PDB file of C-alpha atoms and ligand atoms in Angstrom:
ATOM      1  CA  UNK A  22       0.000   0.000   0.000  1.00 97.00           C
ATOM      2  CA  UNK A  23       1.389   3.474  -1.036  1.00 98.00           C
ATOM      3  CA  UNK A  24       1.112   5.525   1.964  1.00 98.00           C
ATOM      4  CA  UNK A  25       1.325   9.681   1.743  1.00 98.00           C
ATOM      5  CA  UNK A  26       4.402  11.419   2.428  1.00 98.00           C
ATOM      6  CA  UNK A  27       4.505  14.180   5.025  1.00 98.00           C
ATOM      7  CA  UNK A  28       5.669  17.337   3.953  1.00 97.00           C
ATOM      8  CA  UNK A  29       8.179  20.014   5.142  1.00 97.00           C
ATOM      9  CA  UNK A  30       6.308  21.400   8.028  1.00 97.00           C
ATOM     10  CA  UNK A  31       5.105  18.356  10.038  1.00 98.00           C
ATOM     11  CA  UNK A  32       6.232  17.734  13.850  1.00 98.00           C
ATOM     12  CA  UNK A  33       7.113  14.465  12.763  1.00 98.00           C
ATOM     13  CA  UNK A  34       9.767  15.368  10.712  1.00 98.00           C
ATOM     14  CA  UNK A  35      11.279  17.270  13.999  1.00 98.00           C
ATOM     15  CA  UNK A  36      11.277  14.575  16.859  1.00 98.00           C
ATOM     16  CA  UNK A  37      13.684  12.441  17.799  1.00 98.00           C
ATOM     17  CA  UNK A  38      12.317   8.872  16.499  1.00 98.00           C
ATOM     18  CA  UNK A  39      12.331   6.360  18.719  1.00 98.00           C
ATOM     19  CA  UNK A  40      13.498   2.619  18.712  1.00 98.00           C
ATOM     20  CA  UNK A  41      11.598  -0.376  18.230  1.00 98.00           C
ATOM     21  CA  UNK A  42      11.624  -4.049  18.988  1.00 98.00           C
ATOM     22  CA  UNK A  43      11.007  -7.153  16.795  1.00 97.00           C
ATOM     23  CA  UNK A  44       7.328  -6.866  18.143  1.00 97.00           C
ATOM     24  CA  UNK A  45       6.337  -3.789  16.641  1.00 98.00           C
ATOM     25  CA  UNK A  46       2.927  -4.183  15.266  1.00 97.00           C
ATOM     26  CA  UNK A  47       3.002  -5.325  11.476  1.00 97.00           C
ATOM     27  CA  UNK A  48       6.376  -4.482  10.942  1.00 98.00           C
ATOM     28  CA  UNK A  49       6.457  -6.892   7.671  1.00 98.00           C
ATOM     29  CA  UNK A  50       3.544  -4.910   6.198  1.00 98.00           C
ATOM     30  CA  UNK A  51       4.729  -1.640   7.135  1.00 98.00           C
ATOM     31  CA  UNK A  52       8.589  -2.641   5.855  1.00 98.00           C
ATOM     32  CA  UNK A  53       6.605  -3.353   2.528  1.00 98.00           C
ATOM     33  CA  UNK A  54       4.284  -0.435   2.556  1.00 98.00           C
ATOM     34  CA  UNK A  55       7.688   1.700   2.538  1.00 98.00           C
ATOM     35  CA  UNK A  56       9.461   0.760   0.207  1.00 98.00           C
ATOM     36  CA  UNK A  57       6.223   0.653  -1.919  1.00 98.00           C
ATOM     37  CA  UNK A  58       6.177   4.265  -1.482  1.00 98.00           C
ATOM     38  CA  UNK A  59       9.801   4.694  -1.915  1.00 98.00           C
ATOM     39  CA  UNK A  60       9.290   3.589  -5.388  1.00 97.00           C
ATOM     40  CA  UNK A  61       6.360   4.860  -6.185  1.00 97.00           C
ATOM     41  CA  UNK A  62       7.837   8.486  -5.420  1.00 97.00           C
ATOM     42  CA  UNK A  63      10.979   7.520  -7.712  1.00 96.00           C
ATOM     43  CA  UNK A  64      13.074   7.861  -4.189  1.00 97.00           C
ATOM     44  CA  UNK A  65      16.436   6.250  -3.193  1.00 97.00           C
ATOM     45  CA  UNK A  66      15.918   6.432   0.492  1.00 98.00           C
ATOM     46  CA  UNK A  67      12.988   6.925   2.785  1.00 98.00           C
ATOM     47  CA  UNK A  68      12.654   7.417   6.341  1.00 99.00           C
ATOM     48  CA  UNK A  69      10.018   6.116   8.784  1.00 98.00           C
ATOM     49  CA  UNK A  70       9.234   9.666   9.707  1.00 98.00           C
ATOM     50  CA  UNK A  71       8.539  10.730   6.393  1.00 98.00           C
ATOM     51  CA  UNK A  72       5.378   8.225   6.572  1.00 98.00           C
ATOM     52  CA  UNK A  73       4.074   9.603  10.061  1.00 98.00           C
ATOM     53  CA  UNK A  74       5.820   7.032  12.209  1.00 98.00           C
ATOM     54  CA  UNK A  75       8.553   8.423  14.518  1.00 98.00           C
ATOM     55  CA  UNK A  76      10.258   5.041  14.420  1.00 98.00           C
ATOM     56  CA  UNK A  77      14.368   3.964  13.753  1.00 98.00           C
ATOM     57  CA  UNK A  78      13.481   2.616  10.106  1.00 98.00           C
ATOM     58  CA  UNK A  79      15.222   3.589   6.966  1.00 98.00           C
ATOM     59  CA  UNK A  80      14.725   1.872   3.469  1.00 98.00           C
ATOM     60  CA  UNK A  81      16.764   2.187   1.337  1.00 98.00           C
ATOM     61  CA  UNK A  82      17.367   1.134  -2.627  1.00 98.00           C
ATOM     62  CA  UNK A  83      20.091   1.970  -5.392  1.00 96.00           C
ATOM     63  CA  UNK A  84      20.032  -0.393  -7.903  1.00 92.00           C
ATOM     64  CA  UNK A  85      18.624   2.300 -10.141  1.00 89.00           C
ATOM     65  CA  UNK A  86      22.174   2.799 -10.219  1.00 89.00           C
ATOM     66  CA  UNK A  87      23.560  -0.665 -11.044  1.00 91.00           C
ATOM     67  CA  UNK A  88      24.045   0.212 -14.848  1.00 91.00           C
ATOM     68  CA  UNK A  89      26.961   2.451 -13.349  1.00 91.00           C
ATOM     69  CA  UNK A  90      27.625   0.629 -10.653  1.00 90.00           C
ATOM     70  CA  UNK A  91      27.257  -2.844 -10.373  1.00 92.00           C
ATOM     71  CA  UNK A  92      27.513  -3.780  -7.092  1.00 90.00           C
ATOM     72  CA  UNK A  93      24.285  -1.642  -6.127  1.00 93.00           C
ATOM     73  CA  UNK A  94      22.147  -4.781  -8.181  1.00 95.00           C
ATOM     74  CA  UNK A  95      19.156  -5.375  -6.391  1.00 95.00           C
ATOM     75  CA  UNK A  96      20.165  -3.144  -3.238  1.00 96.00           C
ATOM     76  CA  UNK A  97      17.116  -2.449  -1.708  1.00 97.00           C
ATOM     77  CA  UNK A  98      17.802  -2.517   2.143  1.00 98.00           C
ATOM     78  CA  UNK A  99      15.937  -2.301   5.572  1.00 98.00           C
ATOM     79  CA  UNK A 100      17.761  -0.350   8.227  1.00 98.00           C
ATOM     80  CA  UNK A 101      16.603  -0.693  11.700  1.00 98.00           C
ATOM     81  CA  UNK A 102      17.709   1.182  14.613  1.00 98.00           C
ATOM     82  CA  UNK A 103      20.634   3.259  12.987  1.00 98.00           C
ATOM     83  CA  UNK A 104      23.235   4.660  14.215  1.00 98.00           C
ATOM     84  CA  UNK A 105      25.928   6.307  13.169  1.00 98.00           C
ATOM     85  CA  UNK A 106      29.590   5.412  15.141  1.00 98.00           C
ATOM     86  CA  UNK A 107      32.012   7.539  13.708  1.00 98.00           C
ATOM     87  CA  UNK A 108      32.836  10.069  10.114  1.00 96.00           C
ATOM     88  CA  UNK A 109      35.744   9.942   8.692  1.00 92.00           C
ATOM     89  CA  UNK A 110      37.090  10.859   4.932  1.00 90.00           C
ATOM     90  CA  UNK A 111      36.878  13.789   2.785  1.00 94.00           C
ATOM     91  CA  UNK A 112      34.121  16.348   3.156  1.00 96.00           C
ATOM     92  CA  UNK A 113      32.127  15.882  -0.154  1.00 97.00           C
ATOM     93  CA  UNK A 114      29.690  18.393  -2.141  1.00 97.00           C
ATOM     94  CA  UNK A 115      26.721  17.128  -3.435  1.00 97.00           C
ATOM     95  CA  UNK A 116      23.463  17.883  -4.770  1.00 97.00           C
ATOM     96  CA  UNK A 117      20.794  16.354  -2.580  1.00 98.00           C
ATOM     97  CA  UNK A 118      16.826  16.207  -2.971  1.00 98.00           C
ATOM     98  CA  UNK A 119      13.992  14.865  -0.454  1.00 98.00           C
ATOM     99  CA  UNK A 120      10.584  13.170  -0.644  1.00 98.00           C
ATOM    100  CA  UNK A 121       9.619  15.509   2.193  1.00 98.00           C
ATOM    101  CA  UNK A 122      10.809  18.243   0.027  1.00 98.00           C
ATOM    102  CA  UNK A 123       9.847  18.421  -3.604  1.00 97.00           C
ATOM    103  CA  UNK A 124      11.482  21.163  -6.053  1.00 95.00           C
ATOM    104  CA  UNK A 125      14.012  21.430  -3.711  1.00 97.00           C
ATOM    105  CA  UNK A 126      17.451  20.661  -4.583  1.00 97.00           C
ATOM    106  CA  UNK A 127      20.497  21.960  -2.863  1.00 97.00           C
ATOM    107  CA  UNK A 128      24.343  20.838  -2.590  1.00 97.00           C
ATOM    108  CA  UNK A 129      25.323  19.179   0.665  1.00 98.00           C
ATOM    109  CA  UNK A 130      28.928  18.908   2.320  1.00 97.00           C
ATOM    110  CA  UNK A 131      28.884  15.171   4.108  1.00 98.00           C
ATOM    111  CA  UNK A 132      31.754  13.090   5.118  1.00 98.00           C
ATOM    112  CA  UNK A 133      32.431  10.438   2.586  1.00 97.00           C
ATOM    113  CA  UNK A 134      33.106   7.157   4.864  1.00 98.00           C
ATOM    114  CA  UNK A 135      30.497   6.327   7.626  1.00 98.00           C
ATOM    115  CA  UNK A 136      31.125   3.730  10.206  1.00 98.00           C
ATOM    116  CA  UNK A 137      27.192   2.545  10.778  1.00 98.00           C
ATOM    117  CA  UNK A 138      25.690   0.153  13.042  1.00 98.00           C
ATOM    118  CA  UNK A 139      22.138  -1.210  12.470  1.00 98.00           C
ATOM    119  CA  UNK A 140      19.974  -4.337  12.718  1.00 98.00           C
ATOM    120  CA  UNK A 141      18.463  -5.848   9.362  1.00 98.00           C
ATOM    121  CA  UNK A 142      14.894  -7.258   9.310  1.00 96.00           C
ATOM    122  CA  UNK A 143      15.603 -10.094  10.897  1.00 97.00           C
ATOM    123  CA  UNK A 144      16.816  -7.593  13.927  1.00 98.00           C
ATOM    124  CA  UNK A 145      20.288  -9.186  13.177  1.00 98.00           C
ATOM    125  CA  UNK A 146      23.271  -6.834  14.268  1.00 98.00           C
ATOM    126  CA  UNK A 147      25.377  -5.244  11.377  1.00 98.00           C
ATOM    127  CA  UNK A 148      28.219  -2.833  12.128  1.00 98.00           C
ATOM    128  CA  UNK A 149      30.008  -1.590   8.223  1.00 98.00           C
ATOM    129  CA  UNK A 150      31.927   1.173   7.281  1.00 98.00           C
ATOM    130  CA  UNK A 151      30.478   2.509   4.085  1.00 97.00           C
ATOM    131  CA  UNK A 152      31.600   4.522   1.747  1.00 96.00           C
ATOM    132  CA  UNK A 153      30.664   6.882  -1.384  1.00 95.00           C
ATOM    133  CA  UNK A 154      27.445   7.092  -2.419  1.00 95.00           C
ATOM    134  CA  UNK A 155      25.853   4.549  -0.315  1.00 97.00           C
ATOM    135  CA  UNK A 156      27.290   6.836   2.864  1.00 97.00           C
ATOM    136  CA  UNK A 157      25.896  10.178   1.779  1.00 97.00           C
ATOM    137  CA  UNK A 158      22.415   8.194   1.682  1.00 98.00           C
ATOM    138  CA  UNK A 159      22.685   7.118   5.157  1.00 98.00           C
ATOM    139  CA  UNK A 160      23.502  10.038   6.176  1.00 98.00           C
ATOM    140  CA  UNK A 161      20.880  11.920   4.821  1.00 98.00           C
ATOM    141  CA  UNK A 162      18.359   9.151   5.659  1.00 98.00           C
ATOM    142  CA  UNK A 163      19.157   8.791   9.254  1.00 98.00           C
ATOM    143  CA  UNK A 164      19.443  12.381   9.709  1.00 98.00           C
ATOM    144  CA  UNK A 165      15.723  11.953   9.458  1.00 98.00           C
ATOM    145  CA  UNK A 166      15.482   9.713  12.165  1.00 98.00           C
ATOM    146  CA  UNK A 167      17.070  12.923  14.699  1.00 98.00           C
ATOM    147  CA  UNK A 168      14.467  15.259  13.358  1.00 98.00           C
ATOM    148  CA  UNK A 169      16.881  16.532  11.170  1.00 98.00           C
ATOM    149  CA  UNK A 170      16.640  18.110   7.246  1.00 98.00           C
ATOM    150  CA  UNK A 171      19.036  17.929   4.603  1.00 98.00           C
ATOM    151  CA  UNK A 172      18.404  21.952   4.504  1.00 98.00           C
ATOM    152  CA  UNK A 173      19.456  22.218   7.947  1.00 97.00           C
ATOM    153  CA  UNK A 174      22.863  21.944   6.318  1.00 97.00           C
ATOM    154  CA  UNK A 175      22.720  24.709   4.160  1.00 96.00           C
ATOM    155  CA  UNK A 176      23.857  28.034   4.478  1.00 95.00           C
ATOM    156  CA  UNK A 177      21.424  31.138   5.631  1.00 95.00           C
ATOM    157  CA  UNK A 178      21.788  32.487   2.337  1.00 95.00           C
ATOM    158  CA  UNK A 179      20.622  29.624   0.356  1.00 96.00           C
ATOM    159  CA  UNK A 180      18.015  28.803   3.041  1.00 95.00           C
ATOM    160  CA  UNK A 181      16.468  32.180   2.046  1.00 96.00           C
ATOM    161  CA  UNK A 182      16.611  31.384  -1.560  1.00 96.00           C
ATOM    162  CA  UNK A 183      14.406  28.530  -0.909  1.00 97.00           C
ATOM    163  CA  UNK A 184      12.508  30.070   1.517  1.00 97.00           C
ATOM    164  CA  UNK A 185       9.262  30.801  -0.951  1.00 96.00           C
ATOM    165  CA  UNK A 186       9.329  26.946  -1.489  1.00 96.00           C
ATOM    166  CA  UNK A 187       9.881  25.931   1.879  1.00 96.00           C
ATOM    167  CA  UNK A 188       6.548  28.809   2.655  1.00 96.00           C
ATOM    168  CA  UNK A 189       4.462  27.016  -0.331  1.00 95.00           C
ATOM    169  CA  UNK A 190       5.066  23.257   1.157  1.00 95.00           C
ATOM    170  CA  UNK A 191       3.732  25.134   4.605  1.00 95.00           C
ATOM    171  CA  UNK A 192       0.578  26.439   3.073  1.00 94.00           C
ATOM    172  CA  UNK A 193      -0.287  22.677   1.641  1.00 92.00           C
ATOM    173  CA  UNK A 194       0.986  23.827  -1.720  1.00 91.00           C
ATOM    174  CA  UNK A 195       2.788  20.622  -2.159  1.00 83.00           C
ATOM    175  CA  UNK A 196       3.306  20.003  -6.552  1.00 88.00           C
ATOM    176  CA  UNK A 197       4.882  16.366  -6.073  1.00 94.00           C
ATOM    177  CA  UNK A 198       4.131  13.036  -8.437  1.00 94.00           C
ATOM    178  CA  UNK A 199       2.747  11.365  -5.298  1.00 97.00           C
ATOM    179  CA  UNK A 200       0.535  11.757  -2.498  1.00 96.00           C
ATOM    180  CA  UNK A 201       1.513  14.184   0.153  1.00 96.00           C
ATOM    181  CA  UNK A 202       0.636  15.163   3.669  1.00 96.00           C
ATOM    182  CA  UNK A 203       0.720  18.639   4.425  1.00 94.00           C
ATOM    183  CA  UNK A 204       0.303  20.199   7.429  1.00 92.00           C
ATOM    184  CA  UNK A 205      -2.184  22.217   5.624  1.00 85.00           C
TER     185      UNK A 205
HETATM  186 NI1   NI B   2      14.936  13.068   2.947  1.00 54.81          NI
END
């Protein structure tokens, strides 16, 4: 089931999300129902939040990538309880975009290599250190999960270029290719 997105504007987006345990209600259908709307909405990542739920879950998928790069075939993956353990690398430019966020599109400066601990679906432990693309992805992703916005890392200047934007998703003015919840 494709389930709206919450826009720019929504408490949810701001709290702190919490963990959860292998007996969270329908967790199967829910893991589903995300990544249904992942797709749907073209994404690469998308956060629990950004569905209403202030819950440590993260989907993520890049094998619209593989023609490029091969060993992102059939990566779609399921991120539970995230956390990030340490940064490390060069500090990268890049343009990012967000579900929560349509028309906006800024450059972001990230660390390039992540050292990540999470648990998969099967609430298995994973601890990686991740690099590249796959790294500014988490990063962005579980920024969500700390009620944090890829626009938080902008500067004031370009925050007030996308202000009028940022106003429009605020007023319910929301022009996406998929459902959205606004808090309007
Ligand atoms: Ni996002």
């Amino acid at each position: 089931m494709i389930l709206p997105i919450y826009a720019y504007g929504q408490p949810v987006l701001r709290q702190e999300a919490k963990d959860i345990t292998p007996d969270y209600p329908n967790l199967k259908e829910l893991i589903q129902n995300i990544f249904e709307t992942m797709y749907n909405a073209d994404g690469v990542g998308l956060a629990a939040p950004q569905v209403g739920l202030p819950i440590r879950l993260v989907v993520i998928t890049l094998d619209v990538l593989s023609e490029e790069k091969p060993e992102f075939k059939d990566f779609n993956k399921v991120y539970i309880n995230p956390r990030i353990l340490e940064t490390d690398g060069e500090e990268v430019l890049m343009e990012e975009g967000c579900l929560s966020l349509p028309g906006i599109h800024e450059s972001v400066k990230r660390k390039d290599r992540i050292r990540v601990k999470y648990m998969d679906e099967e609430f298995n432990e994973h601890e990686e250190v991740v690099e590249g693309y796959l790294a500014r992805v988490m990063q962005h992703e579980f920024d969500h999960l700390d009620g944090k916005m890829f626009i938080d890392h902008i500067s004031p200047l370009r925050k007030q270029m996308v202000k009028g934007k940022l106003n429009a998703l605020l007023q319910g003015k929301a022009r996406a290719g998929y459902r959205m919840k606004c808090v309007k």
